[in-house]
Short mmCIF file of C-alpha atoms and ligand atoms in Angstrom, two decimals:
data_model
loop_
_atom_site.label_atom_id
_atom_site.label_comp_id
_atom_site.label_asym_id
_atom_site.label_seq_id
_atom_site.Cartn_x
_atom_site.Cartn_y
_atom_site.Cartn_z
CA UNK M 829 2.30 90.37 -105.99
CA UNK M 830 2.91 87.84 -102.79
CA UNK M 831 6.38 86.39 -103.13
CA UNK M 832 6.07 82.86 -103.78
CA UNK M 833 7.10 80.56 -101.55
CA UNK M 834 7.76 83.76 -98.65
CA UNK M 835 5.90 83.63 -94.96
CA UNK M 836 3.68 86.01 -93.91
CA UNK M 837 4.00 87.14 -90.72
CA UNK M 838 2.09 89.82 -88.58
CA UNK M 839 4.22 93.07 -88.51
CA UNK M 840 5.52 93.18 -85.19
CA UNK M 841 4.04 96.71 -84.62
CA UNK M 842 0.81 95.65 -84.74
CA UNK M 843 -1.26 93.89 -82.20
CA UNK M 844 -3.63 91.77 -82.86
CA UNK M 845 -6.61 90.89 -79.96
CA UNK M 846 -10.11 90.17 -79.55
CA UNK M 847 -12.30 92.65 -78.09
CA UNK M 848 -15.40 91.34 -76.21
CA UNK M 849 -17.04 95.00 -76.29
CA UNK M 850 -16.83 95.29 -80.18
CA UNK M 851 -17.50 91.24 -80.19
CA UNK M 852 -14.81 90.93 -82.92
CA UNK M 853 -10.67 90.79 -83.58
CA UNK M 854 -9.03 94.17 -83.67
CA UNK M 855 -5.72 95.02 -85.14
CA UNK M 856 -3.77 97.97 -82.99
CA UNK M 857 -1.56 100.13 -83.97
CA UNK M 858 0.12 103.49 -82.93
CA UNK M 859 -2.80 105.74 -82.01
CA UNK M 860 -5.25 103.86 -84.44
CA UNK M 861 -7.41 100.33 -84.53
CA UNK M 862 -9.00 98.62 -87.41
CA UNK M 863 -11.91 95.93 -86.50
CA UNK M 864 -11.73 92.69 -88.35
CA UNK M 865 -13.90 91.03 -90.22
CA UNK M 866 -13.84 87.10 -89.46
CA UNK M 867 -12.68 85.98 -92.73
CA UNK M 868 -9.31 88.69 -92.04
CA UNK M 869 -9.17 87.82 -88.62
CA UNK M 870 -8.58 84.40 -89.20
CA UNK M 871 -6.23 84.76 -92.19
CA UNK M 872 -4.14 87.12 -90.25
CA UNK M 873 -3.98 84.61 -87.00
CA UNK M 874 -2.38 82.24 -89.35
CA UNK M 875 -0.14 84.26 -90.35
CA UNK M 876 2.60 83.50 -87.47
CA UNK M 877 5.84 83.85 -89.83
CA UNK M 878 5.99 79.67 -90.27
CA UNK M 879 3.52 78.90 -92.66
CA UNK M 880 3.82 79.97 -96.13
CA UNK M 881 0.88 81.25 -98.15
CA UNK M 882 -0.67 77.83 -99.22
CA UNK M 883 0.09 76.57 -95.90
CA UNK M 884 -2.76 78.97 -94.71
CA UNK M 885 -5.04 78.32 -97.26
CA UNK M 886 -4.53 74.50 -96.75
CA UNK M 887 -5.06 75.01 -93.09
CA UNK M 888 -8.31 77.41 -93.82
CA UNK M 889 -10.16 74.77 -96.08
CA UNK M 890 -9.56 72.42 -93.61
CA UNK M 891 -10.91 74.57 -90.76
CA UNK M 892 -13.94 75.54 -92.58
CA UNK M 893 -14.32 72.66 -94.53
CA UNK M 894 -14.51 74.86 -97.69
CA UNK M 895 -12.17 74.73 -101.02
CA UNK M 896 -10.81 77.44 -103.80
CA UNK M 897 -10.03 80.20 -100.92
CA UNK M 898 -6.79 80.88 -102.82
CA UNK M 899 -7.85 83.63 -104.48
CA UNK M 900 -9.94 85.13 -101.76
CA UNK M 901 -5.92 84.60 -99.47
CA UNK M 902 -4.35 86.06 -101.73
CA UNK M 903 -6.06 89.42 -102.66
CA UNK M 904 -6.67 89.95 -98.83
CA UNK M 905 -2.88 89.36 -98.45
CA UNK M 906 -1.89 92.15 -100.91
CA UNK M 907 -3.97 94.68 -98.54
CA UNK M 908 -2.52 93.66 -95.47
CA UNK M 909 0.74 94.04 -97.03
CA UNK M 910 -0.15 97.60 -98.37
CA UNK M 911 -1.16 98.25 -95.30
CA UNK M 912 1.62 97.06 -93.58
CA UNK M 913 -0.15 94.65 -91.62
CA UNK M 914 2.01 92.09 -92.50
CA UNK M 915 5.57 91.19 -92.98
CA UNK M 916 7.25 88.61 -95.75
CA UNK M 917 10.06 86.48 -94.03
CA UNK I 902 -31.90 107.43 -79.37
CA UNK I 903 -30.06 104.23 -79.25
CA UNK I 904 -27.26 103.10 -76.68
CA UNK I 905 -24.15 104.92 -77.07
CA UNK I 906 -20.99 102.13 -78.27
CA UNK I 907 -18.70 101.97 -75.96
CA UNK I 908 -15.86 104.66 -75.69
CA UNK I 909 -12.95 103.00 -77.36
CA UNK I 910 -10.22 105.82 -76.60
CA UNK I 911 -9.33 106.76 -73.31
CA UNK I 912 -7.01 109.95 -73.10
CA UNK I 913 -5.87 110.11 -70.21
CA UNK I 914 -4.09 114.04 -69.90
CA UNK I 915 -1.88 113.15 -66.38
CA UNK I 916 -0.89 116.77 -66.00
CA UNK I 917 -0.87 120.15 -67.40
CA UNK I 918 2.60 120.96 -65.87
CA UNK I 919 4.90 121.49 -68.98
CA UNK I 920 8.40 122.57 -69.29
CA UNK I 921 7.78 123.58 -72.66
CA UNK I 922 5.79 126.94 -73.30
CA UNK I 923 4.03 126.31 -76.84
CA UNK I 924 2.15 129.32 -78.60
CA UNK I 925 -0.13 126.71 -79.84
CA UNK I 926 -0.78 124.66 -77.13
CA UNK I 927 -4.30 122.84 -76.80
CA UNK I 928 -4.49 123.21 -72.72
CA UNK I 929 -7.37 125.18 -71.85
CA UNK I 930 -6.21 128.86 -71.25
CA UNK I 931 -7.38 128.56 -67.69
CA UNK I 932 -5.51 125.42 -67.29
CA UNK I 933 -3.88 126.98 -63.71
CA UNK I 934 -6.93 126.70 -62.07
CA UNK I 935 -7.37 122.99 -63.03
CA UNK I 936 -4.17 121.69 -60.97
CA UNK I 937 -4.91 119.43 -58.70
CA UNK I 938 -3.91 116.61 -59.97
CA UNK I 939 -5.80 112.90 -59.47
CA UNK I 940 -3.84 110.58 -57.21
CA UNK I 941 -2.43 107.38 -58.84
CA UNK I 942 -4.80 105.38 -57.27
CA UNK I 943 -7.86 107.74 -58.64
CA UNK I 944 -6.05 106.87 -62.29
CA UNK I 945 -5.53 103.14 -61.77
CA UNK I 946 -8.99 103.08 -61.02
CA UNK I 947 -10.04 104.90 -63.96
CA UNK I 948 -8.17 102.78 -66.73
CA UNK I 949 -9.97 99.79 -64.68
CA UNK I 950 -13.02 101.39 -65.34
CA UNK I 951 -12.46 102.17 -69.03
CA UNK I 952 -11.36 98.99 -70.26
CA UNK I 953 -14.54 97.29 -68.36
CA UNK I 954 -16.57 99.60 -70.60
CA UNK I 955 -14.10 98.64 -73.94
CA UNK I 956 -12.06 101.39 -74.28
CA UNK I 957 -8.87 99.84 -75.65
CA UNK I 958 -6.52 102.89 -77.52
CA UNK I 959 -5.08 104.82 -74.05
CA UNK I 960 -3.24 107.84 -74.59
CA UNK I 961 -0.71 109.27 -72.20
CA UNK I 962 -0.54 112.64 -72.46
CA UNK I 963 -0.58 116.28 -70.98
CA UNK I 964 1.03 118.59 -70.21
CA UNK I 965 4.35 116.72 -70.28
CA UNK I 966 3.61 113.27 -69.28
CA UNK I 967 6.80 112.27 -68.00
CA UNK I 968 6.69 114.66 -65.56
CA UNK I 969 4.97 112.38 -63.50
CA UNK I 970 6.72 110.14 -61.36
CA UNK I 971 3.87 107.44 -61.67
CA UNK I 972 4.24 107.20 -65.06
CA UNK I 973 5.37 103.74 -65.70
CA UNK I 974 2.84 102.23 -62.89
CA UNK I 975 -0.16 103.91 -65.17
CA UNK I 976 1.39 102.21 -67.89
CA UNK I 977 2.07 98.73 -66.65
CA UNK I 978 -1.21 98.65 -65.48
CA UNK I 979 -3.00 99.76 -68.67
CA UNK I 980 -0.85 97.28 -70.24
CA UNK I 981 -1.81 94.26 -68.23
CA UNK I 982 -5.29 95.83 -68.78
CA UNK I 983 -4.72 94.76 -72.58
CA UNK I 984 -4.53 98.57 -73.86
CA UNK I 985 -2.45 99.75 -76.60
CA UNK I 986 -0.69 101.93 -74.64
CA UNK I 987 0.61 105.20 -76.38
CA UNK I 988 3.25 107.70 -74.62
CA UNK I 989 2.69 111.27 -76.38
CA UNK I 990 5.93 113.63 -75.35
CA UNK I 991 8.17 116.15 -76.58
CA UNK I 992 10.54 114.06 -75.13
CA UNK I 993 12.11 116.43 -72.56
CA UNK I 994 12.76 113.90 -69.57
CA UNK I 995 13.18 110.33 -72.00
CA UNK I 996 16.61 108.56 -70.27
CA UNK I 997 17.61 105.88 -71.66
CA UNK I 998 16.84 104.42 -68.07
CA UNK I 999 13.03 105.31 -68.16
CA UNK I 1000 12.73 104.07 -71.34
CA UNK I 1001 14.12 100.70 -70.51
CA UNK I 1002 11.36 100.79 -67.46
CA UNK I 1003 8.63 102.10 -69.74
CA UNK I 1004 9.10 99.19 -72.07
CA UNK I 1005 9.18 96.30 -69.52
CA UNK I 1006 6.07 97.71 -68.92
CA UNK I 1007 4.40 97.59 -72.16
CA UNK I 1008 4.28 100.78 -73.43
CA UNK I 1009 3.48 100.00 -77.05
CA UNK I 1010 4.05 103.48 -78.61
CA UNK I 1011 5.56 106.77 -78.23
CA UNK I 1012 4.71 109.74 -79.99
CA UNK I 1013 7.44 112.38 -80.04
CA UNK I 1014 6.23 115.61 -81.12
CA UNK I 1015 8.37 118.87 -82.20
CA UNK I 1016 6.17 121.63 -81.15
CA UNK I 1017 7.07 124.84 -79.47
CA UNK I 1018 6.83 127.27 -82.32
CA UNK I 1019 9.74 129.44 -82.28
CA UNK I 1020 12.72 128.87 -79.83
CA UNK I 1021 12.11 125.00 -80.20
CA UNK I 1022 11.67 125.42 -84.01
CA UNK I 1023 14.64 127.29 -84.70
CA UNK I 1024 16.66 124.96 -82.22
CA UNK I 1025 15.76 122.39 -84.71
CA UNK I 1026 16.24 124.00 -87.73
CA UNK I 1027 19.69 125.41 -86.95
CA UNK I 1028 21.00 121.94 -85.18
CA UNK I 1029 21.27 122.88 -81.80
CA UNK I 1030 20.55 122.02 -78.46
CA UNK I 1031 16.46 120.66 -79.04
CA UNK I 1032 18.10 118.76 -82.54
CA UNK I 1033 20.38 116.57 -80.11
CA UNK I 1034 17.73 116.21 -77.44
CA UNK I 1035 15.09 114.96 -80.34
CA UNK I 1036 18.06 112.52 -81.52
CA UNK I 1037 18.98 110.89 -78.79
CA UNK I 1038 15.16 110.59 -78.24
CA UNK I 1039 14.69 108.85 -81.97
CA UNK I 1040 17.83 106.62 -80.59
CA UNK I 1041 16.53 105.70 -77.73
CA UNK I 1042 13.02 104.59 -79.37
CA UNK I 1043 14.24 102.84 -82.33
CA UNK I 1044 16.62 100.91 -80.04
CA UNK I 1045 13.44 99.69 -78.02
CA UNK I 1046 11.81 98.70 -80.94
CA UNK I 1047 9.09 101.25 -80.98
CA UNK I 1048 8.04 102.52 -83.96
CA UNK I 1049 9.08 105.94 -84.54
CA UNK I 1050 6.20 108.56 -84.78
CA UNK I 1051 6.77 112.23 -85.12
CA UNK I 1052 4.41 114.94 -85.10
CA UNK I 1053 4.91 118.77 -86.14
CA UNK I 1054 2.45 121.14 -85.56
CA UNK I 1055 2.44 123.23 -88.66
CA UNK I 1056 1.89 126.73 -88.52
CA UNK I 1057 2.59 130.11 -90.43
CA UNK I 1058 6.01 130.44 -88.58
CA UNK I 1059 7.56 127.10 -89.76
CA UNK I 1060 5.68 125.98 -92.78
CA UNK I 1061 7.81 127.83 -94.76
CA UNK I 1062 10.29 124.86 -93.55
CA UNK I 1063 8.43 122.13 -94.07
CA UNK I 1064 10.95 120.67 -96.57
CA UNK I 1065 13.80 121.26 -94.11
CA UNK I 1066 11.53 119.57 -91.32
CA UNK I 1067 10.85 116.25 -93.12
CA UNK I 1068 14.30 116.14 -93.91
CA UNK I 1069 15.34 116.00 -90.41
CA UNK I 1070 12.50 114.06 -90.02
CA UNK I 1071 14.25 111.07 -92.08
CA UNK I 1072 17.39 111.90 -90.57
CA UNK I 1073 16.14 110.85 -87.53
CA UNK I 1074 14.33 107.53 -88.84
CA UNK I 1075 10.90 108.70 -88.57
CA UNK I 1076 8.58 105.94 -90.07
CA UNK I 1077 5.34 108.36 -90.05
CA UNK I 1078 5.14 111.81 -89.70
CA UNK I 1079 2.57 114.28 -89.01
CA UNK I 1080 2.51 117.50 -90.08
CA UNK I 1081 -0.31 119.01 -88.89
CA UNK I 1082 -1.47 122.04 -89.33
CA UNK I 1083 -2.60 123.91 -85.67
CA UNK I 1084 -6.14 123.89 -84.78
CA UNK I 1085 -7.36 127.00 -83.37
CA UNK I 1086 -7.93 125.91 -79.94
CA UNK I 1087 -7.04 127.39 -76.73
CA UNK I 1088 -3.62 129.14 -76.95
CA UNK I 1089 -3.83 128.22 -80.99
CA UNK I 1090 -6.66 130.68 -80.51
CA UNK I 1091 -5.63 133.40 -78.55
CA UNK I 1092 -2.80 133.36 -81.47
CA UNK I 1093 -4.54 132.77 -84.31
CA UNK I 1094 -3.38 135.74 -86.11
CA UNK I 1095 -0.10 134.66 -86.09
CA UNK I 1096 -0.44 131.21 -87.06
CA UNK I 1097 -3.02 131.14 -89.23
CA UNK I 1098 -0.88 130.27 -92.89
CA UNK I 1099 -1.81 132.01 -96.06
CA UNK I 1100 -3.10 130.04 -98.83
CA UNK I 1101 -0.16 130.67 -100.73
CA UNK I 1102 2.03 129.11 -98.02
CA UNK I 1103 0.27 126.04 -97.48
CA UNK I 1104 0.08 125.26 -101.76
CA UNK I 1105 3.89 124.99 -101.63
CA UNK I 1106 4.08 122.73 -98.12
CA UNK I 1107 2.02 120.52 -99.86
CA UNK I 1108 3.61 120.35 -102.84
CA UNK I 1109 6.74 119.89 -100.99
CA UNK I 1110 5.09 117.18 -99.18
CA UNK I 1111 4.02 115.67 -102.29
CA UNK I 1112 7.72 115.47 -103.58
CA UNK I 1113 8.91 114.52 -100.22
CA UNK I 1114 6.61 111.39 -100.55
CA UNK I 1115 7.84 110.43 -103.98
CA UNK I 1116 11.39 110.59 -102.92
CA UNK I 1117 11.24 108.61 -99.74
CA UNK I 1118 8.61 105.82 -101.10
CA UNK I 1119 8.14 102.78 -98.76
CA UNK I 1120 10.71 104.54 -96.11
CA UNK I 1121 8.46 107.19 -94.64
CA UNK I 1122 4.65 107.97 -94.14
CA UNK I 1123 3.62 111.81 -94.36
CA UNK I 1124 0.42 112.73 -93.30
CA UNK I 1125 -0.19 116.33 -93.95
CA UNK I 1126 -3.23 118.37 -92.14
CA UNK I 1127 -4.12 121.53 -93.52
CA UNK I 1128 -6.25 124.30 -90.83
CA UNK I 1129 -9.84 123.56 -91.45
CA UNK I 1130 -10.46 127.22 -91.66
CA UNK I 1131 -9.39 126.90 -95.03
CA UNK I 1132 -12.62 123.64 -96.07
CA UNK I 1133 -15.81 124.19 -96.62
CA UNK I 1134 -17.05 121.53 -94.74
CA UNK I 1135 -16.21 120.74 -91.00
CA UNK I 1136 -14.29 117.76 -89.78
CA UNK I 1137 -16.13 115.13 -87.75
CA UNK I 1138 -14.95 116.16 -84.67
CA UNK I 1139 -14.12 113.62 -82.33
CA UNK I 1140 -16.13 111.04 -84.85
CA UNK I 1141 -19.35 112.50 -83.06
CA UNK I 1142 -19.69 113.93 -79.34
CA UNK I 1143 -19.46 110.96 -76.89
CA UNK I 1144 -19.09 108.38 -79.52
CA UNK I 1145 -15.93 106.97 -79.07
CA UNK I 1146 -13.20 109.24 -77.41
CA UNK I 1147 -12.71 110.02 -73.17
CA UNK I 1148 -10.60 112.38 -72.38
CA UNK I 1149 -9.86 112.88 -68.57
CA UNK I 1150 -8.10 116.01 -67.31
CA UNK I 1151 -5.52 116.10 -65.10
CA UNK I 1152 -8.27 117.38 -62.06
CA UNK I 1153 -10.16 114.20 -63.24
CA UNK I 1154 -13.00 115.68 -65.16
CA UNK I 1155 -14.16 113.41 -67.73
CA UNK I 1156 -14.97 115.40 -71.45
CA UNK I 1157 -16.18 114.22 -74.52
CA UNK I 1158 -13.04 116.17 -76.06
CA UNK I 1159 -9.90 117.68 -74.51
CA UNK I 1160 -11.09 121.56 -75.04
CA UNK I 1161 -14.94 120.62 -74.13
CA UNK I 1162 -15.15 122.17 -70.98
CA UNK I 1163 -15.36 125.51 -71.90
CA UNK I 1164 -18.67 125.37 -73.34
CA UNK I 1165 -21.32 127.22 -71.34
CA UNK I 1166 -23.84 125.57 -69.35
CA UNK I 1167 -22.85 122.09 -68.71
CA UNK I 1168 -21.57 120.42 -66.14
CA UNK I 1169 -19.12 117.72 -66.82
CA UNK I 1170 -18.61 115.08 -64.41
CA UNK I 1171 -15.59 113.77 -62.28
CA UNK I 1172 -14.13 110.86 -61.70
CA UNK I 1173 -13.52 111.18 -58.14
CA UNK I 1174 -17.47 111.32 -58.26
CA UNK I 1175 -19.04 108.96 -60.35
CA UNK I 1176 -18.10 106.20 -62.40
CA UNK I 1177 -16.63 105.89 -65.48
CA UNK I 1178 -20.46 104.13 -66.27
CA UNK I 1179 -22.67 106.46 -65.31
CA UNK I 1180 -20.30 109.29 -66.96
CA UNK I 1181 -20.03 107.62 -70.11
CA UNK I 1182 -23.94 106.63 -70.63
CA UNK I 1183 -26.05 108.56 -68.46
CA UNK I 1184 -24.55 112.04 -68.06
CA UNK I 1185 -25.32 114.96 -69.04
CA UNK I 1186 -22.05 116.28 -70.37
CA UNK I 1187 -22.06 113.17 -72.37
CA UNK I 1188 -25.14 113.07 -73.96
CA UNK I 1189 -25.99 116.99 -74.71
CA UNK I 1190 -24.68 116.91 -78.12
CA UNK I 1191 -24.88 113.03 -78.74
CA UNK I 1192 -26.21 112.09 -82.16
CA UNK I 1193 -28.60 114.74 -84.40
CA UNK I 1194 -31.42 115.75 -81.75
CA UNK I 1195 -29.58 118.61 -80.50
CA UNK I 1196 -29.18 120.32 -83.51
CA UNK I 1197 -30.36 123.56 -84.92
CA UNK I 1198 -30.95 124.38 -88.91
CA UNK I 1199 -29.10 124.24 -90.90
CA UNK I 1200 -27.83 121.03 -89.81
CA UNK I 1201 -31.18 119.92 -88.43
CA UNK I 1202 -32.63 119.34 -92.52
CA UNK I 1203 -29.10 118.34 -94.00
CA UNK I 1204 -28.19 115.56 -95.77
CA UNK I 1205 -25.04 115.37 -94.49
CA UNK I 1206 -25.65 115.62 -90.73
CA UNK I 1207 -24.73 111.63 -89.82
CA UNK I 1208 -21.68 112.57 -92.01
CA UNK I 1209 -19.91 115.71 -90.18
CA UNK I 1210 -22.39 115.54 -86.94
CA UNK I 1211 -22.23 119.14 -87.33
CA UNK I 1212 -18.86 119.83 -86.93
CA UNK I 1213 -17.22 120.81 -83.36
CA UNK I 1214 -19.09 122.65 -80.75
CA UNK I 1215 -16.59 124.17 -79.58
CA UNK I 1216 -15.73 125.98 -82.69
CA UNK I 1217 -18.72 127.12 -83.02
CA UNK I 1218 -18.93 128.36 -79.87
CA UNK I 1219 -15.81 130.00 -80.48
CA UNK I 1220 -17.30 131.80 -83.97
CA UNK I 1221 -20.84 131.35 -83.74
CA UNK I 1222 -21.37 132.47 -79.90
CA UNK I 1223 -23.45 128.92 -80.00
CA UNK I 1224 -22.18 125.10 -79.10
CA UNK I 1225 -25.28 123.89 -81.02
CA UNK I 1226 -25.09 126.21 -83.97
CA UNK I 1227 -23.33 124.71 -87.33
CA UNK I 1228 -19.50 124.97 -87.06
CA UNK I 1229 -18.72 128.01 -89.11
CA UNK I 1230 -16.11 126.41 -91.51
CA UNK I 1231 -19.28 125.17 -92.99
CA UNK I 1232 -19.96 127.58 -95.65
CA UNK I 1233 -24.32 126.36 -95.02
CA UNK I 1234 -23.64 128.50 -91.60
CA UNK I 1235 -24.77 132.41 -91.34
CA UNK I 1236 -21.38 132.69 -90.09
CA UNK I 1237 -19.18 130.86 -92.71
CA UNK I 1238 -17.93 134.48 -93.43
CA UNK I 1239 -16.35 134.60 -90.12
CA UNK I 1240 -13.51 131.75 -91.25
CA UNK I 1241 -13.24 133.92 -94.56
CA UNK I 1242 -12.35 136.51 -93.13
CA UNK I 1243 -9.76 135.64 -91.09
CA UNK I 1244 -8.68 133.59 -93.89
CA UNK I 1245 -8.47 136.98 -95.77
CA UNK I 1246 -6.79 138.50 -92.89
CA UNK I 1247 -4.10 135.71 -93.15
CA UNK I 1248 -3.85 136.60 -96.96
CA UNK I 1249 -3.12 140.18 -96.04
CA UNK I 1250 -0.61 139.77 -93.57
CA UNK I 1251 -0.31 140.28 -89.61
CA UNK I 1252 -2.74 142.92 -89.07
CA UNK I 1253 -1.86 141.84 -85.56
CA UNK I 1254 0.72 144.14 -83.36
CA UNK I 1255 -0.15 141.94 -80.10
CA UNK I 1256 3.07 139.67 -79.43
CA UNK I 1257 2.84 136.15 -79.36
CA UNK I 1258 1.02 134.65 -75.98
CA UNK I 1259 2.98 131.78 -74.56
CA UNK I 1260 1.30 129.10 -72.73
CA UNK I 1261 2.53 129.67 -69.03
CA UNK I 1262 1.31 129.49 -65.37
CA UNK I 1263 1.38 132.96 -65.17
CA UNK I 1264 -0.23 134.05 -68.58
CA UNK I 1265 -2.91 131.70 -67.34
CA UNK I 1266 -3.43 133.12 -64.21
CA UNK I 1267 -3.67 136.66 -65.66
CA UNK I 1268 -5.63 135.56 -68.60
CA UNK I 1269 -7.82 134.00 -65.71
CA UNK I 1270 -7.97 137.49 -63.49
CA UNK I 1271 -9.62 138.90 -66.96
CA UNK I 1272 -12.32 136.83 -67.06
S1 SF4 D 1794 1.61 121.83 -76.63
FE1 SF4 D 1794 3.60 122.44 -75.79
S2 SF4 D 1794 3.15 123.56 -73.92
FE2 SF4 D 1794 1.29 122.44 -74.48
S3 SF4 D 1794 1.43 120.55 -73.34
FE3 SF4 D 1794 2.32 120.15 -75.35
S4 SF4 D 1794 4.53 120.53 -75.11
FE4 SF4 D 1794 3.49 121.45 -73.35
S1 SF4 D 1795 -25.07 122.23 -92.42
FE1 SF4 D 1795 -24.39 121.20 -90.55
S2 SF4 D 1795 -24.64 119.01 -90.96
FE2 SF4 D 1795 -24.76 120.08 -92.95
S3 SF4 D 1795 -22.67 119.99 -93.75
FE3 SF4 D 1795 -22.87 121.94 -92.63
S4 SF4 D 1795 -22.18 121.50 -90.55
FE4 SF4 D 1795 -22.54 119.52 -91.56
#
């Protein structure tokens, strides 16, 4: 489970940038890289340690002018956290 | 055949001077004729050219990488470059005052490995001298902020350890460790009889792994390789032949993989010659063994070529006599029987009375006069 309430943040040893070779976000990380799809890629730019999870899903609907992303925020949160992608402040 | 992607690892091997004399090292054997090493300006160039083409992983390595006094210039530049820059040492030569200078200039990672099989090993194991230089290394990279990698080549000498090593391992606040078994490679080669674990051996280091991993949870990541002598199926070495890795020597040649360049009959570009371009996608060294038309059967008709590509050419040039025969871990190759029975030799016991070969100038040299 996300803790309620807590702010994501991108673990600091991981480095987030967009590669104009692969045409997409990549996430770096000691001797290793995973490519980003745009949905993750722009979840995981939102998640700068100040907005809680709602906050990014409120900011997401209103970027892409889309509702009920919740769910879709939330599962992809609980593999970035398994994965250590991101931190809970 | 379609356009190669773009090579997204650069490995850039700055020197093959080492003060450390591994039994296992991955150097070529005739690394002392390879010395001369490229200027800085040759390298500066060359991570230019790299990240133009989209290479964006660069690995630091060697030899002993800090043994070059350039070091931190390579790796401000790669870092303004926007690489993820990664340091791989034993550590011999990491100040605290070189580490300051190496993280103002954006090295993102260091990778301190515990390798030389026996003196080093021991050291370790019985707290002495290489214990406190490997702790005041951990220190010094925790208190940077890097994240604390450690790799241990794993071998029939020290795997009866393994649960010793890990502990240490935590000790020193290791967040991932790799345990790795040796790949029988260059020096690993030459000393394969002595390295090469029994099956027996590497049942308990995993299980001993696999309680390691329940006890330290969240704390630490193990990853645990085991030889591929002992699969039936090869590993996807290098994730294909010029698909994504570039390794540059310390004399500047440019290889699909660090030990590629002893495969007969090709010719693999340099640096100071040609760019990184014209290496990458229109080479010959590059594209020989590129994709599935190069091969022979049995891979030629199998369903799994796109998965294993065949396995490495070197090994089977090493056990088949043929860089586009199937690697012989595969047990579809004539020669799978070759692994077996070395894995049957391991079972046995040294059959070996040749002493270990350490990797040195001078063993190179008259390992060279042989050939
Ligand atoms: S494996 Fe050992 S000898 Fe070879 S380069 Fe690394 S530290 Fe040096
Ligand atoms: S036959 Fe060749 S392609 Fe098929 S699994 Fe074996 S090595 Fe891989």
């Amino acid at each position: 489970m996300n803790p309620a309430g807590a702010r994501p943040c991108l673990n600091p040893l991981f480095r987030m940038q967009w590669e104009q070779a692969q045409q997409s976000w990549v996430l770096l990380y000691p001797e290793g890289m995973v490519k980003l799809n745009q949905s993750a890629a722009e979840i995981l730019r939102r998640c700068d340690g100040e907005r809680d999870m709602q906050g990014i899903v409120t900011d997401l609907e209103q970027a892409f002018s889309a509702t009920g992303l919740a769910a879709d925020v939330n599962a992809f949160l609980e593999i970035a956290r398994a994965q250590r992608w991101v931190v809970w402040k | 055949m379609t356009l190669p992607g773009p090579p997204l690892w650069l490995l850039a091997e700055l020197t093959y001077r080492c003060p450390l004399h591994c039994v296992f090292c991955y150097n070529p054997v005739d690394f002392a004729a390879h010395e001369q090493e490229l200027s800085t300006e040759d390298w500066l160039r060359t991570l230019r050219e790299a990240r133009e083409l989209g290479a964006v992983q660069c690995g630091f390595s060697g030899g002993e990488p800090m043994l070059r006094a350039d070091l931190e210039i390579l790796v401000a530049e790669a870092h303004r470059l926007g690489y993820y820059t990664n340091l791989l040492t034993s550590g011999v030569g990491l100040t605290e005052k070189r580490a300051r200078i190496l993280r103002s200039a954006g090295l993102d990672h260091i990778q301190l490995s515990l390798q030389d099989s026996t003196r080093e090993m021991n050291d370790f194991l019985s707290h002495t001298r290489t214990f406190d230089l490997k702790q005041r290394c951990a220190r010094i990279i925790k208190e940077h902020g890097w994240p604390m990698v450690l790799n241990v080549v794993m071998h029939r000498l020290n795997i009866d350890h393994i649960g010793r090593i890990i502990e240490m391992a935590d000790q020193l606040g290791a967040e991932y460790v790799e345990l790795a078994n040796s790949q029988y490679y260059s020096w690993a080669e030459l000393n394969r009889e002595h390295l090469l674990p029994t099956r027996e051996q590497l049942q308990r280091a995993e299980a001993v792994t696999n309680e390691w991993r329940e006890r330290l949870g969240e704390r630490m990541k193990l990853f645990f390789v085991v030889p591929d002598y002992y699969e039936t199926r090869p590993k996807k070495c290098m994730n294909g032949w010029g698909n994504v890795f570039l390794t540059i020597t310390p004399d500047g040649t440019a290889l699909p993989c660090h030990t590629a360049r002893m495969l007969p009959g090709l010719a693999f570009p340099n640096v100071r010659d040609m760019s990184l371009r014209e290496i990458w996608y229109d080479s010959e060294g590059f594209n020989r063994y590129r994709g599935t038309g190069w091969m022979k059967e049995p891979c030629r008709s199998c369903p799994e070529k796109e998965k294993d590509y065949g396995g490495c050419r070197c090994q089977a040039y090493m056990l088949a006599g043929d860089p586009a025969a199937a690697d012989p871990v595969c047990d579809k190759s004539a020669l799978h029987h070759v692994v077996t029975e070395a894995v049957e030799r391991a079972q046995k016991g040294l059959l070996e009375t040749r002493p270990l070969i350490f990797r040195t100038p001078d063993e190179s040299r008259r390992l060279l006069a042989r050939t």
